[in-house]
Coordinates of C-alpha atoms in Angstrom, one line a residue:
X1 CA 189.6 77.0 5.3
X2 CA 189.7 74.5 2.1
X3 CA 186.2 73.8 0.4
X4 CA 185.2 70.4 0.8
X5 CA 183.8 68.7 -2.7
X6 CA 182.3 64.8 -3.2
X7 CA 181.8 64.3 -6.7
X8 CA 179.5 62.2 -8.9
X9 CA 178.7 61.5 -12.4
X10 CA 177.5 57.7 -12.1
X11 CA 179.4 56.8 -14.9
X12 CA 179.5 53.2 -15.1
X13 CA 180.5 52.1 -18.9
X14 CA 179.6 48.0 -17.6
X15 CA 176.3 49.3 -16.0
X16 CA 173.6 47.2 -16.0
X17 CA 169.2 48.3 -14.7
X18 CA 170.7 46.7 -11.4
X19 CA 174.1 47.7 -10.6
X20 CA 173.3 51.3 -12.0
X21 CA 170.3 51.0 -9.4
X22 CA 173.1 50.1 -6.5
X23 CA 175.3 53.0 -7.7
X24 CA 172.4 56.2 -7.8
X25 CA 171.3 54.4 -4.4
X26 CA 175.1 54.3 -2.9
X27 CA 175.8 58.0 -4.4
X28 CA 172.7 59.3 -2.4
X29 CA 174.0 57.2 1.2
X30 CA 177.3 58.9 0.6
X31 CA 176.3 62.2 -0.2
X32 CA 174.3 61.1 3.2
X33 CA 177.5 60.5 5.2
X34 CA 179.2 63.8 3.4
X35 CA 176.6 65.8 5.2
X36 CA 177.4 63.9 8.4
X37 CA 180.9 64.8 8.4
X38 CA 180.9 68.2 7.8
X39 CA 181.8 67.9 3.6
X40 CA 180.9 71.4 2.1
X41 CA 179.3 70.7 -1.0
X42 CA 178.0 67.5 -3.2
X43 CA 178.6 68.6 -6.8
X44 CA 176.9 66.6 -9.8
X45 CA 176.8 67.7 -13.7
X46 CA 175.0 66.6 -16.8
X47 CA 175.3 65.0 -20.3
X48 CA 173.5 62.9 -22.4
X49 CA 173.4 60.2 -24.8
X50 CA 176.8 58.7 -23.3
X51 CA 177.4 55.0 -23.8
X52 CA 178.7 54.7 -20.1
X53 CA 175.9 56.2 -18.7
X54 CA 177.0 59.4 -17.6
X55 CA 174.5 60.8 -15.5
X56 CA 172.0 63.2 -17.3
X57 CA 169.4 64.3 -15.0
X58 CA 171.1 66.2 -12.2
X59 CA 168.1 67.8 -11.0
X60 CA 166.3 64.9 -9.8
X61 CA 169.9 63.4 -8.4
X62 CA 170.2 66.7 -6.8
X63 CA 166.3 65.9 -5.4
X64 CA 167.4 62.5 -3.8
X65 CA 170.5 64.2 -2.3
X66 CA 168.5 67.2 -0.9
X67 CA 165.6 65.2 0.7
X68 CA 168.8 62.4 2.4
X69 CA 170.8 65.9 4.1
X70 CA 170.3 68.5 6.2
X71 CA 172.7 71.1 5.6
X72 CA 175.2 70.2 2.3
X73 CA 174.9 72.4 -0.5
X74 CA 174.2 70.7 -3.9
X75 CA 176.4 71.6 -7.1
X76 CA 175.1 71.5 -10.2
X77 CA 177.9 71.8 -12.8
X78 CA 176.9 72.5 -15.1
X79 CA 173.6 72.4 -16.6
X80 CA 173.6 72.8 -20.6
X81 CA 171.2 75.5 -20.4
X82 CA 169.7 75.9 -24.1
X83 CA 168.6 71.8 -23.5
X84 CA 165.9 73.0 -20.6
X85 CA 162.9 74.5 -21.5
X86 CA 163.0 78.1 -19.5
X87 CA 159.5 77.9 -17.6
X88 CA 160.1 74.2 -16.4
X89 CA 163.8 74.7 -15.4
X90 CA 162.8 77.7 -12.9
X91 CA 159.7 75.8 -11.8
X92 CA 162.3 72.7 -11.3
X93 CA 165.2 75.1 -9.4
X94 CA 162.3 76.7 -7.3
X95 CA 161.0 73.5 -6.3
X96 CA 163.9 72.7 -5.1
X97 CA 165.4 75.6 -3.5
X98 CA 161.9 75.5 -1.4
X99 CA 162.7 72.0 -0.4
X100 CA 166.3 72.9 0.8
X101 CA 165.8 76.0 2.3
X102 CA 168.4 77.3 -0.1
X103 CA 170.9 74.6 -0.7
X104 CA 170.8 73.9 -4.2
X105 CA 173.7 75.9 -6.2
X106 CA 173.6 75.6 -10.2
X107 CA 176.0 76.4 -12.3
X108 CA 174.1 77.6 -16.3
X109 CA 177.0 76.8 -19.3
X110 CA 176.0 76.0 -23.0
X111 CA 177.9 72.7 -23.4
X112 CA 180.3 72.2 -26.0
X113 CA 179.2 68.4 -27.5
X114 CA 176.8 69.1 -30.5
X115 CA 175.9 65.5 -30.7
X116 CA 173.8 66.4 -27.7
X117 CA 171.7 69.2 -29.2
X118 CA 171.0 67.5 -31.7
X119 CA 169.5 64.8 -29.3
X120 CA 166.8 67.5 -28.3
X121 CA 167.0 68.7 -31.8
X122 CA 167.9 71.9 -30.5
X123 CA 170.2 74.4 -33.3
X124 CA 173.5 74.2 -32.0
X125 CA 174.5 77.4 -34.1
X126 CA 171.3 79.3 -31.6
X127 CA 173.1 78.5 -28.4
X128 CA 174.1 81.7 -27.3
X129 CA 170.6 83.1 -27.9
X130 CA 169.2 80.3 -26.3
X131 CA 171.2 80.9 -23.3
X132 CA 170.9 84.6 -22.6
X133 CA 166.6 84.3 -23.2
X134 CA 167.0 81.1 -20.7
X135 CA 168.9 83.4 -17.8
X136 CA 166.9 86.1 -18.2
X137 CA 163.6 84.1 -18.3
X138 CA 165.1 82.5 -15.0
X139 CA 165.4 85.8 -13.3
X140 CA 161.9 87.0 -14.4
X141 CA 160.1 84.2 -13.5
X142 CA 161.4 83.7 -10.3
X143 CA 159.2 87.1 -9.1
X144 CA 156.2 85.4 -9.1
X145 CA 155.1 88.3 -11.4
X146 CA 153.4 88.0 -14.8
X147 CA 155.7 88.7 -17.7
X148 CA 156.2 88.2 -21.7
X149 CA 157.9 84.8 -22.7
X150 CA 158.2 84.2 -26.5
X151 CA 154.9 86.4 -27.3
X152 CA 152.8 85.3 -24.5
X153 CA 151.5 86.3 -21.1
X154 CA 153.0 83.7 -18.0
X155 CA 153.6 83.7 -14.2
X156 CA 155.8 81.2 -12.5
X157 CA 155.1 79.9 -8.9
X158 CA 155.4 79.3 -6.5
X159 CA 158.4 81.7 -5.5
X160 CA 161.4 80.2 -4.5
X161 CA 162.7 80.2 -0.6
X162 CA 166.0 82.3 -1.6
X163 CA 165.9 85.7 -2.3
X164 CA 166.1 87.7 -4.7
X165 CA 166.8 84.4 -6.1
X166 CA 168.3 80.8 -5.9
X167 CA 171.8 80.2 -6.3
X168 CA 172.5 80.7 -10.5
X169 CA 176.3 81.4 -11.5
X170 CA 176.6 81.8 -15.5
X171 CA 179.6 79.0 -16.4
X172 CA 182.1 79.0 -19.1
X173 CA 185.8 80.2 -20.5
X174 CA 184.4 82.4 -23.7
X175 CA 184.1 86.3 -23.2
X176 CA 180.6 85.9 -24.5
X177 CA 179.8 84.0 -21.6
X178 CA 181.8 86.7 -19.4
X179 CA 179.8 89.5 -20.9
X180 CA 176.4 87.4 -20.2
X181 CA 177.5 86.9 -16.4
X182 CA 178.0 90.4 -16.0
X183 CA 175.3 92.2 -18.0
X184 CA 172.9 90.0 -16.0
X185 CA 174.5 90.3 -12.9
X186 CA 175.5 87.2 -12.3
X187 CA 178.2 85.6 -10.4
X188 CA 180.4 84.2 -13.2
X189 CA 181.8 80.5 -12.8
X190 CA 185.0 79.9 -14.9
X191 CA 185.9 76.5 -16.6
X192 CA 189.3 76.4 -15.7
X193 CA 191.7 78.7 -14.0
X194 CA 191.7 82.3 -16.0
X195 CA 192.6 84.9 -14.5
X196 CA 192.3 87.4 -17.5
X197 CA 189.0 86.0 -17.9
X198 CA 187.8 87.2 -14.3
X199 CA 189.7 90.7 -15.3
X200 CA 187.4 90.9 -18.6
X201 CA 184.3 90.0 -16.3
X202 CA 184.6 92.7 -14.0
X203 CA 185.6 95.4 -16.4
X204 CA 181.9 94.4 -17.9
X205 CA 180.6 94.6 -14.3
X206 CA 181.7 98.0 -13.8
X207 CA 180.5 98.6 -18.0
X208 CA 177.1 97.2 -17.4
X209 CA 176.9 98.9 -14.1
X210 CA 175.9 95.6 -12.5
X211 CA 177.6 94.1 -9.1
X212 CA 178.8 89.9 -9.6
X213 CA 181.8 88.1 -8.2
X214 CA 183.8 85.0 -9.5
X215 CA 183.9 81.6 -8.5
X216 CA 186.9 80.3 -10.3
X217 CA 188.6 76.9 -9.9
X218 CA 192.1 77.1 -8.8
X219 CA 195.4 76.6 -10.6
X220 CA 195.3 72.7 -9.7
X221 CA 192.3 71.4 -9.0
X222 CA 193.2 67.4 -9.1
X223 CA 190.4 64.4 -8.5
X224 CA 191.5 62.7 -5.4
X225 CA 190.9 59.6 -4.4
X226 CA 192.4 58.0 -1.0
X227 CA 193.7 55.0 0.2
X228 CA 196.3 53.5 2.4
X229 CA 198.1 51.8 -0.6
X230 CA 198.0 54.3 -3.7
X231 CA 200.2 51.5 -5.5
X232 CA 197.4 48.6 -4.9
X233 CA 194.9 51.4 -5.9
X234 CA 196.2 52.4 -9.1
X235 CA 197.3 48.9 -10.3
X236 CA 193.9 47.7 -9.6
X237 CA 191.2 50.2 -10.1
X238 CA 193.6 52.9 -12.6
X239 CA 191.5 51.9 -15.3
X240 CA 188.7 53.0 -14.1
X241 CA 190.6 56.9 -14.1
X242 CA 191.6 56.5 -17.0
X243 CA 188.4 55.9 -18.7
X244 CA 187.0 59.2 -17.1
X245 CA 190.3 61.0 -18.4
X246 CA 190.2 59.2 -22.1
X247 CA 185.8 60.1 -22.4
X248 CA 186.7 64.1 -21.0
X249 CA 189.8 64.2 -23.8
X250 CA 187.5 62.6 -26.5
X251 CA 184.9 65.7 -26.2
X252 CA 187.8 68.5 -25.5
X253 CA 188.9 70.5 -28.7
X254 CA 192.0 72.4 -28.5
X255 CA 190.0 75.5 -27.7
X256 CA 188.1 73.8 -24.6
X257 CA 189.4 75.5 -21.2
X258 CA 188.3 72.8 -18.7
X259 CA 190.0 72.1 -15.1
X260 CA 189.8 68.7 -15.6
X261 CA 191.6 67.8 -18.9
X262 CA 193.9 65.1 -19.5
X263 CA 196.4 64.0 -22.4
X264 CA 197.0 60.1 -21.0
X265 CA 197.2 57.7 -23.3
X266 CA 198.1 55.2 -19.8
X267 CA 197.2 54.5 -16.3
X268 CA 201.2 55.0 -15.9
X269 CA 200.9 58.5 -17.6
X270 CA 197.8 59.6 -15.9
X271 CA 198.9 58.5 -12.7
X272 CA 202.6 60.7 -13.7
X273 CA 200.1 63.3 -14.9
X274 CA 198.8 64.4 -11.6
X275 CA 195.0 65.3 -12.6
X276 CA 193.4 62.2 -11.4
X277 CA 195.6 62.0 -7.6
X278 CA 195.4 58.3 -5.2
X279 CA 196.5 59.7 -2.2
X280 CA 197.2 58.6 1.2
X281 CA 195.0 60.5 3.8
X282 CA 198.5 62.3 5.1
X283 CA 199.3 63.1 1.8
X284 CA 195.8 64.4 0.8
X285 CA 196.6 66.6 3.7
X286 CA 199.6 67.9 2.7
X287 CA 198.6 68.7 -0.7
X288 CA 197.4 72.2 0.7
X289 CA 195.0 72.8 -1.6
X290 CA 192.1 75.3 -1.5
X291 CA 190.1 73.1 -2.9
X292 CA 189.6 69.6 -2.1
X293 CA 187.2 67.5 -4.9
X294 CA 186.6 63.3 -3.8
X295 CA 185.9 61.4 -6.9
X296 CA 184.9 58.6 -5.2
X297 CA 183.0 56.5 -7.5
X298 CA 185.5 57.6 -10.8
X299 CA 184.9 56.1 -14.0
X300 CA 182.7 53.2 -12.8
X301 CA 184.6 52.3 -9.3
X302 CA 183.5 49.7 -6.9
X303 CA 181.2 50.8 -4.5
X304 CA 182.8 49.7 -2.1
X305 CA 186.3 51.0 -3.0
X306 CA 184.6 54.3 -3.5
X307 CA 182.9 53.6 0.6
X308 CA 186.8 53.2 1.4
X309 CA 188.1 56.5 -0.1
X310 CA 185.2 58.4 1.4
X311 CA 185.7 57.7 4.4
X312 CA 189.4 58.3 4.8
X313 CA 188.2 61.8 3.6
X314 CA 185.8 62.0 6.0
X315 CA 187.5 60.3 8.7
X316 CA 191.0 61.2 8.9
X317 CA 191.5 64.3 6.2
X318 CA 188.5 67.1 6.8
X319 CA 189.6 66.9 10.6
X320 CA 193.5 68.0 9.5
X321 CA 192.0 70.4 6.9
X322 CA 189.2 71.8 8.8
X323 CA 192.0 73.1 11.2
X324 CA 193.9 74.9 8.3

């Protein structure tokens, strides 16, 4: 069966103390209603410093979405790892995972924006370093034992609810980030499709002697959003899209592997482009994806444009799919 996927990034480039206040308020009642109708998993990401105030806290998002639900896993991806001080972040993530009973899934990568390590004054050149001591500081303190971190005696509690531990995949598209996931032992979370990527990570798997497994987006993995008139929709809400797909391209190097990744210059030639998709519920359906992300609230949408495409999703799309 297809895996269900509401996404959020509050962006909102006109956002004022009280519409962003309506929006974080609105994201949490949808991911609400997501859990009500059967969605698999609310995912959320971070960055920082953005002038449309993309959304960079997704821990305490993920909070408000974990105490609103009952059984929806939460999807953070991804964190920039070397930004998080080790001993809080597994503090944070246990918290959490206690709270859930186990529903909180995040995703580790290292970012590729240096504007925002120097933000937190963090050496962007360090950031592999940073990364491997934050994993494996992650997986030590999550015992509850006593153990060595940068030349001193500490112990983390309390223990989280999953065991051995909560749900930590290492993200990326570099074979240093391959080699990391696998050395660990770590499930390893590709940024885009690539295929000889997961071949490199299990070669190390079998090297390192460790087990992991791969959670890798699929060839086409489009942002839907659904309504009854896809013409209306792009004509009046396409800019909106395209300002998510110009922000993405304006970090993205040629050397950036990212599922999401754009070249429009136009609403006409995103909409031609086929990563952002307006859809009618029938042709969400046929689509036959295997994976199936709602952007509902893209770029700074409406709320209550982004109320209407959830709940076409929810309402007349998961039933077809859920029978697939």
């Amino acid at each position: 069966m297809p895996m269900s996927v509401v996404r959020f990034n509050l962006v909102d480039p006109a956002g004022t103390p009280e519409s962003l206040g309506a929006r974080y308020q609105a994201a949490v009642e949808m991911a609400k209603y997501a859990d009500e109708h059967g969605v698999d998993t609310v995912q959320t990401e971070e960055h920082h410093g953005v002038a449309n105030n993309w959304l960079p806290s997704p821990f305490t998002f993920a909070g408000a979405v974990l105490g609103a639900t009952r059984r929806i896993v939460v999807t953070v991806s991804a964190i920039i790892g070397p930004l998080h001080d080790p001993l809080r972040l597994a503090e944070d993530i246990a918290v959490l995972d206690l709270v859930s009973g186990g529903r909180l899934l995040t995703v580790a990568g290292i970012g590729y924006r240096p504007e925002e390590y120097a933000q937190f004054d963090v050496e962007w050149k360090r950031r592999g370093k940073l990364q491997d001591e934050l994993l494996e500081t992650l997986l030590r303190a999550w015992t509850g034992e006593e153990f060595t971190f940068r030349g001193r005696r500490v112990r983390v509690t309390p223990r989280p609810f999953t065991q051995p531990h909560p749900m930590l995949l290492v993200g990326g598209s570099s074979q240093a980030a391959a080699r990391r996931a696998a050395r660990l032992g770590l499930p390893f979370f590709p940024s885009a499709h690539l295929p000889e990527l997961e071949a490199y990570y299990k070669e190390k798997l079998v090297e390192y002697g460790t087990e992991g497994w791969t959670m890798m987006p699929a060839r086409t993995t489009p942002l839907l959003h659904l309504s009854t008139d896809p013409d209306r929709t792009w004509a009046e809400h396409g800019e909106h899209f395209l300002h998510e797909a110009r922000t993405y391209a304006s970090w993205q190097s040629g050397d950036i592997k990212s599922a999401v990744k754009s070249a429009a210059s136009s609403v006409e030639e995103l909409r031609a482009e086929g990563v952002y998709r307006v859809l009618t519920p029938e042709e969400c359906v046929a689509q036959g994806l295997d994976n199936y992300v709602l952007h509902p609230l893209s770029g700074g949408m409406p709320l209550e444009e982004g109320w209407r495409s959830l709940r076409l999703f929810a309402e007349q799309v998961l039933p077809a799919i859920s029978t697939h």
